[in-house]
Each structure stands twice: as C-alpha cells, then as structure tokens.
mmCIF file of C-alpha atoms in Angstrom:
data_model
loop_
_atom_site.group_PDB
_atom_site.id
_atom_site.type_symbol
_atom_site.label_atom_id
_atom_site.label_comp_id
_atom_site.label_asym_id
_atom_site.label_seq_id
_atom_site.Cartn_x
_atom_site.Cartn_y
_atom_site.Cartn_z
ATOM 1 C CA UNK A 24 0.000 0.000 0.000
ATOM 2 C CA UNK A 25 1.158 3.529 -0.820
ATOM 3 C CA UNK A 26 0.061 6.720 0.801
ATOM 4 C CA UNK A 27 0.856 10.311 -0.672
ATOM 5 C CA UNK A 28 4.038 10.476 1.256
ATOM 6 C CA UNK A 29 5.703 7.688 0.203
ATOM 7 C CA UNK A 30 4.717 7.994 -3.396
ATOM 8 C CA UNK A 31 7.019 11.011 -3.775
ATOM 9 C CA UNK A 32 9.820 9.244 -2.279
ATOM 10 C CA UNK A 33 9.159 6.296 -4.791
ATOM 11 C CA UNK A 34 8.285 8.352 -7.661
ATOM 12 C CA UNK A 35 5.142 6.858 -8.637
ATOM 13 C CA UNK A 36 1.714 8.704 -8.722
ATOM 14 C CA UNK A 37 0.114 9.937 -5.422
ATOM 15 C CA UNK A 38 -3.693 9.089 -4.940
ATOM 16 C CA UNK A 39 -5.245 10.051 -1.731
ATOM 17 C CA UNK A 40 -5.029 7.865 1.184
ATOM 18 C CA UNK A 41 -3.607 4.433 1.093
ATOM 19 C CA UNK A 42 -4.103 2.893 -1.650
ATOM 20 C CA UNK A 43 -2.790 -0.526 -3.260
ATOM 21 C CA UNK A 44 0.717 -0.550 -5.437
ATOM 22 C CA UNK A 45 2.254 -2.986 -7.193
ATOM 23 C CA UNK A 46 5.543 -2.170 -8.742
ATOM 24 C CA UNK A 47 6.300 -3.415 -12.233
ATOM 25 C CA UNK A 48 8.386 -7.279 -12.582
ATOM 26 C CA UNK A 49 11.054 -5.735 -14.443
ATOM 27 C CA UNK A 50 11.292 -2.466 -12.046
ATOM 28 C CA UNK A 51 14.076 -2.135 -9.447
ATOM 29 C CA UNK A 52 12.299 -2.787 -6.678
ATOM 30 C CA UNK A 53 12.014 -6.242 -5.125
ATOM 31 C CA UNK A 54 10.843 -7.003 -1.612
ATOM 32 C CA UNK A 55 11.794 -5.574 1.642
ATOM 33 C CA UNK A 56 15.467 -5.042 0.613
ATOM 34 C CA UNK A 57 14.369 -2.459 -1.779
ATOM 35 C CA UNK A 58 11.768 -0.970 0.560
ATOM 36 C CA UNK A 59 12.489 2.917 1.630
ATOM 37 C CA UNK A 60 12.300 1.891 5.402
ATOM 38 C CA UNK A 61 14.934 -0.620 4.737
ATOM 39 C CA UNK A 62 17.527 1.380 2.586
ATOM 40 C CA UNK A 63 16.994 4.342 4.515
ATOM 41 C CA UNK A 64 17.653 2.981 7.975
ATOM 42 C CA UNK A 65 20.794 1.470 6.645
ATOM 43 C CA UNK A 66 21.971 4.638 5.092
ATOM 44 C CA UNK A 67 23.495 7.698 6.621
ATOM 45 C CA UNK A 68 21.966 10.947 6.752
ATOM 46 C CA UNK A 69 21.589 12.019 2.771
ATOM 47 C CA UNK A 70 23.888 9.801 1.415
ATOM 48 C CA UNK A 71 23.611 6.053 0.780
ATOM 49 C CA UNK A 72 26.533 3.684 2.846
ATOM 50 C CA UNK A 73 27.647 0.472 0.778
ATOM 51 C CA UNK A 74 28.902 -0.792 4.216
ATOM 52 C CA UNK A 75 26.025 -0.216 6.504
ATOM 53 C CA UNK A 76 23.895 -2.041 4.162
ATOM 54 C CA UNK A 77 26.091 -4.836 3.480
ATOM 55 C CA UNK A 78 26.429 -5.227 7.127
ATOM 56 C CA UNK A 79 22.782 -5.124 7.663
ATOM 57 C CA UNK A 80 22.491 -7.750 4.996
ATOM 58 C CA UNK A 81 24.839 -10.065 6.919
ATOM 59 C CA UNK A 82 23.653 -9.905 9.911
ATOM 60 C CA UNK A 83 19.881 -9.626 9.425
ATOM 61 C CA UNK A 84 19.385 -12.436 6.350
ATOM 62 C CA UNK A 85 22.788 -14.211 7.096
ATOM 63 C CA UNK A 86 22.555 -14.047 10.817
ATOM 64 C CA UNK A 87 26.629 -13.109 10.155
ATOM 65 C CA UNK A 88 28.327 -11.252 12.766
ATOM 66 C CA UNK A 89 30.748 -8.292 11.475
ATOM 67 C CA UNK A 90 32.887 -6.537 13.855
ATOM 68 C CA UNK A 91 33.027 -2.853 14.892
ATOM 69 C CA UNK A 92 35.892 -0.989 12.745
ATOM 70 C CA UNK A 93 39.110 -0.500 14.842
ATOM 71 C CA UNK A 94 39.845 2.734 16.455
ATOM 72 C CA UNK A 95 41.658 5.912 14.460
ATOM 73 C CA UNK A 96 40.218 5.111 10.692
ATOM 74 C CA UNK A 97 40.258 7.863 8.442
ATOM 75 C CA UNK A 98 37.085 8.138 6.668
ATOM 76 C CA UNK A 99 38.057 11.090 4.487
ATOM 77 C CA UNK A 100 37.664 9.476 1.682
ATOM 78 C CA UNK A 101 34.563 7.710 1.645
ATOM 79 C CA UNK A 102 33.048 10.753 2.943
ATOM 80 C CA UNK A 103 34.230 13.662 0.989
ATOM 81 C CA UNK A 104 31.426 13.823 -1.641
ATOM 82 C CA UNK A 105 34.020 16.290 -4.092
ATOM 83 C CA UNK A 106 36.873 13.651 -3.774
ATOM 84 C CA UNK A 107 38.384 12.342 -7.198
ATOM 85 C CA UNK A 108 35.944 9.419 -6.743
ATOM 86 C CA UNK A 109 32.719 9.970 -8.465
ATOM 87 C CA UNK A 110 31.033 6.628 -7.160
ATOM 88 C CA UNK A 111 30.851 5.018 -4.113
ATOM 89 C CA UNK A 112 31.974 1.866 -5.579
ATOM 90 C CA UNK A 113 35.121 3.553 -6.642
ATOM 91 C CA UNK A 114 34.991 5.159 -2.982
ATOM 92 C CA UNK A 115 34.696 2.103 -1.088
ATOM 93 C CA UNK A 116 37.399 0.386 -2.957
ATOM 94 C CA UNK A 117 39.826 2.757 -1.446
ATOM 95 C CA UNK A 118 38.914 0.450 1.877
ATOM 96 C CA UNK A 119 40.491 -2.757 0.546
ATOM 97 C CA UNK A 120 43.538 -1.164 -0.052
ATOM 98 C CA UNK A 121 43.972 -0.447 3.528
ATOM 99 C CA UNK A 122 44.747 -4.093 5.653
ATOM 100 C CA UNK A 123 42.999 -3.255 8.820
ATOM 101 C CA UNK A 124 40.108 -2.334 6.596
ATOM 102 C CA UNK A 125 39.989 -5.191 3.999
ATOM 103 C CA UNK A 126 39.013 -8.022 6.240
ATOM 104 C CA UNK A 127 35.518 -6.797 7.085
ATOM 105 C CA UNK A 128 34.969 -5.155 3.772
ATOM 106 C CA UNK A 129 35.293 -7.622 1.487
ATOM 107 C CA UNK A 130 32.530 -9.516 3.299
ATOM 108 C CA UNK A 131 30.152 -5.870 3.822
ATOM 109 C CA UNK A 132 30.757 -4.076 0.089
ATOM 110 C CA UNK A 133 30.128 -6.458 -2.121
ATOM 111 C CA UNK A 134 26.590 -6.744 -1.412
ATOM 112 C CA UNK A 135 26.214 -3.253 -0.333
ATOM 113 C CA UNK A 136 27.024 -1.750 -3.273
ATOM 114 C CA UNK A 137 23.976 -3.787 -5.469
ATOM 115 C CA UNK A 138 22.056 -1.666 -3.336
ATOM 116 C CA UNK A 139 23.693 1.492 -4.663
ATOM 117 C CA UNK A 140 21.114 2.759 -6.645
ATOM 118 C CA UNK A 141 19.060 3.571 -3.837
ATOM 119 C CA UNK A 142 19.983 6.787 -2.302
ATOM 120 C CA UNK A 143 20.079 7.484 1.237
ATOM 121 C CA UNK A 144 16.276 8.001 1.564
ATOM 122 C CA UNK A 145 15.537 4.894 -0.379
ATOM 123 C CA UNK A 146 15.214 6.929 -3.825
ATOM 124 C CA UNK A 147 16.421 5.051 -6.783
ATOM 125 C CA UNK A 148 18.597 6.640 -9.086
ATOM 126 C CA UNK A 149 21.063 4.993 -12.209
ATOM 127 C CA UNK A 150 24.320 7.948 -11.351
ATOM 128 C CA UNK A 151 25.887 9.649 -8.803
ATOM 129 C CA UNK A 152 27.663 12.831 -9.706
ATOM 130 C CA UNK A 153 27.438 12.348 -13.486
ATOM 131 C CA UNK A 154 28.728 8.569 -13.267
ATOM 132 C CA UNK A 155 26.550 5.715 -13.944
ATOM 133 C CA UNK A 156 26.187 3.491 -10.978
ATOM 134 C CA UNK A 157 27.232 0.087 -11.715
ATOM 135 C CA UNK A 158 25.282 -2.128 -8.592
ATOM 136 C CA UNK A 159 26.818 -5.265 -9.369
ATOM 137 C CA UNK A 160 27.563 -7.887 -6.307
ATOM 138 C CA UNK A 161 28.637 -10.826 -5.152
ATOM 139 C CA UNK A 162 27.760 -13.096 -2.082
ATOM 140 C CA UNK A 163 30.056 -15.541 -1.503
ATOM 141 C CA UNK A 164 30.618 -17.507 -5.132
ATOM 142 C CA UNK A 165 27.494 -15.837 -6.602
ATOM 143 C CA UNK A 166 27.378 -13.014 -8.555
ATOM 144 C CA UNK A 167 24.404 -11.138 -9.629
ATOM 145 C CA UNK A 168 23.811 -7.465 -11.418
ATOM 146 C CA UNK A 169 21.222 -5.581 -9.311
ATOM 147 C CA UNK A 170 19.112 -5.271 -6.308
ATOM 148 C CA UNK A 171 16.846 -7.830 -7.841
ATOM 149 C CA UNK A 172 19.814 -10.501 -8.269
ATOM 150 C CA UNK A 173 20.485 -9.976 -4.272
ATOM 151 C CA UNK A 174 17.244 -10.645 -3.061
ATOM 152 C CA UNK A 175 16.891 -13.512 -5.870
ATOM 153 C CA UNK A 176 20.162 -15.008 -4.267
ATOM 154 C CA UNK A 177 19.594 -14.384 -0.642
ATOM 155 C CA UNK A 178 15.932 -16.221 -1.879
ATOM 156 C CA UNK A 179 17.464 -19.185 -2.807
ATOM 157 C CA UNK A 180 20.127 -19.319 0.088
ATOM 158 C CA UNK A 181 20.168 -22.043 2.579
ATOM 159 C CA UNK A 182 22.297 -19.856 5.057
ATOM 160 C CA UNK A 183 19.522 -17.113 4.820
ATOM 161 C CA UNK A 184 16.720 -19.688 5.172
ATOM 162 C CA UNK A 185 18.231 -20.929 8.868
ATOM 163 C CA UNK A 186 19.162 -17.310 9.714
ATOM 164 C CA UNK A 187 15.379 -16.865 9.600
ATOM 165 C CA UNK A 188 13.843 -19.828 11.174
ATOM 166 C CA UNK A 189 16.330 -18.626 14.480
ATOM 167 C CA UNK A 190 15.728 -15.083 14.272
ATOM 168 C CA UNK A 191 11.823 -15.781 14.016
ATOM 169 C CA UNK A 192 12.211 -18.703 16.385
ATOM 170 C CA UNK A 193 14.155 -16.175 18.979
ATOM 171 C CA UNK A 194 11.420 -13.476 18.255
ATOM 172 C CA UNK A 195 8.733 -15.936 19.218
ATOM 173 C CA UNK A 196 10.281 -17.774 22.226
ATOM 174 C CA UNK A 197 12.058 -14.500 23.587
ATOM 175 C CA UNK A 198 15.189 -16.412 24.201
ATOM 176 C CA UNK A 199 17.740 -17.639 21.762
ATOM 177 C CA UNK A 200 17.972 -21.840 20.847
#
C-alpha cells in the first residue's frame, strides 16, 4: 500500500489515502530489501553507505556477525562527496587497499554496493555525480547485477533460510535456541 508520502519518495503517482501498489516485474524494486524503510535505515543521513547495508544484509538475512571498525580510521575518503571518486563503488574500494580495513569489507561491500542505486532516503537513481552506478555484487561464489539478483540469491540461500527460522524462532520464544 502507498500513501501520498511515500509515493514522492518512490516516484510513482500519489492518490489520496492508502491505496494498493504494485511495482512493475522488471522495475528495481524487489521485496523488503528495496523498501524505503529498509535502505533508509541502513543509510546515513543524505547519502547512501555500501557498508552499513552490506552489514545489515549479513547480519539480518545471514545471521553473520561483522565486527566494529578498529579505532583511528580515516574516513576522508569515503566521505568527501568532491573527492576524485565519483562513485561510491570507486569510494569504497579505497577500503580494501587499507589491511585493517579489507578483512571486514570484502565480506560488507560487495553486497552493499547492489544496493547502490538507492539513495540514502531509499530513492532510486542509475548515477551519482554524473557517473553511472554500476550495482553489481557478489555473495560468496554468486554473482548477480542488481538489487533484484540480491534478493533472488539471498531467496534461494540455505544460510539465509536458517538465519530466519532462528531469528523468528528467537522473536517468538524471547530467548535464543
């Protein structure tokens, strides 16, 4: 269902109250991983974060833990919007070239950044500052090209499929196994 409000964030006609919406098949938007409330809670304030999304996607559909980063990191250039580096794929690289960085990265930023084309408030977009945003991923030995090709893979996971049983079996017991 979509009420006035939202439709402006996901740029499809307003009618008054809430009404039904179905999004096209071949649209970017597939489930709750491409849901505003999602993306935008896993975002930071107006500007999209391959990390906190890939960590999000770890430890909410993969039931993954992934550490805090260590003390004194400079995050100059992942945050400086008029750095050299139009994208934030070509931002967040800059973390794998940096060891104490790398480890926790290569798990978060690879499916982060299929999520890419979502800004910060869950807007979809194809480029960020003139550059067209490539949202390819991988998880693990499977690669896919989109948003859609994430939640298709995390679909057909077995590790995501057990991560949800526990989480929903916690949820409902109030105490873990």
């Amino acid at each position: 269902f979509m009420s006035p409000a939202l439709a402006i964030v996901y740029d499809v006609p307003a009618q008054p109250g809430w009404a039904p919406h179905t999004f096209p098949d071949d649209g970017p938007r597939a489930g709750l991983l491409t849901q505003v409330s999602f993306l935008s809670l896993h975002a930071h304030p107006g500007r999209s974060s391959v990390t906190l999304r890939g960590k999000a996607l770890r430890e909410l559909f993969l039931c993954q833990t992934v550490p805090e980063p260590p003390p004194g990191i400079d995050f100059s250039v992942v945050s400086n919007p008029d750095s050299s580096y139009p994208t934030q794929r070509q931002r967040v690289a800059a973390h794998l070239e940096t060891p104490s960085c790398a480890g926790c990265h290569r798990i978060t930023d690879p499916i982060g950044l299929s999520l890419e084309q979502f800004d910060g408030a869950g807007g979809f977009r194809t480029t960020e500052n003139g550059a067209t945003i490539d949202a390819s991923g991988y998880l693990d030995d499977r690669t896919f090209e989109n948003s859609v090709g994430l939640a298709e893979t995390l679909a057909r996971s077995e590790t995501t499929s057990r991560c949800l049983v526990r989480t929903l079996y916690r949820y409902g017991t109030g105490h873990a196994e």
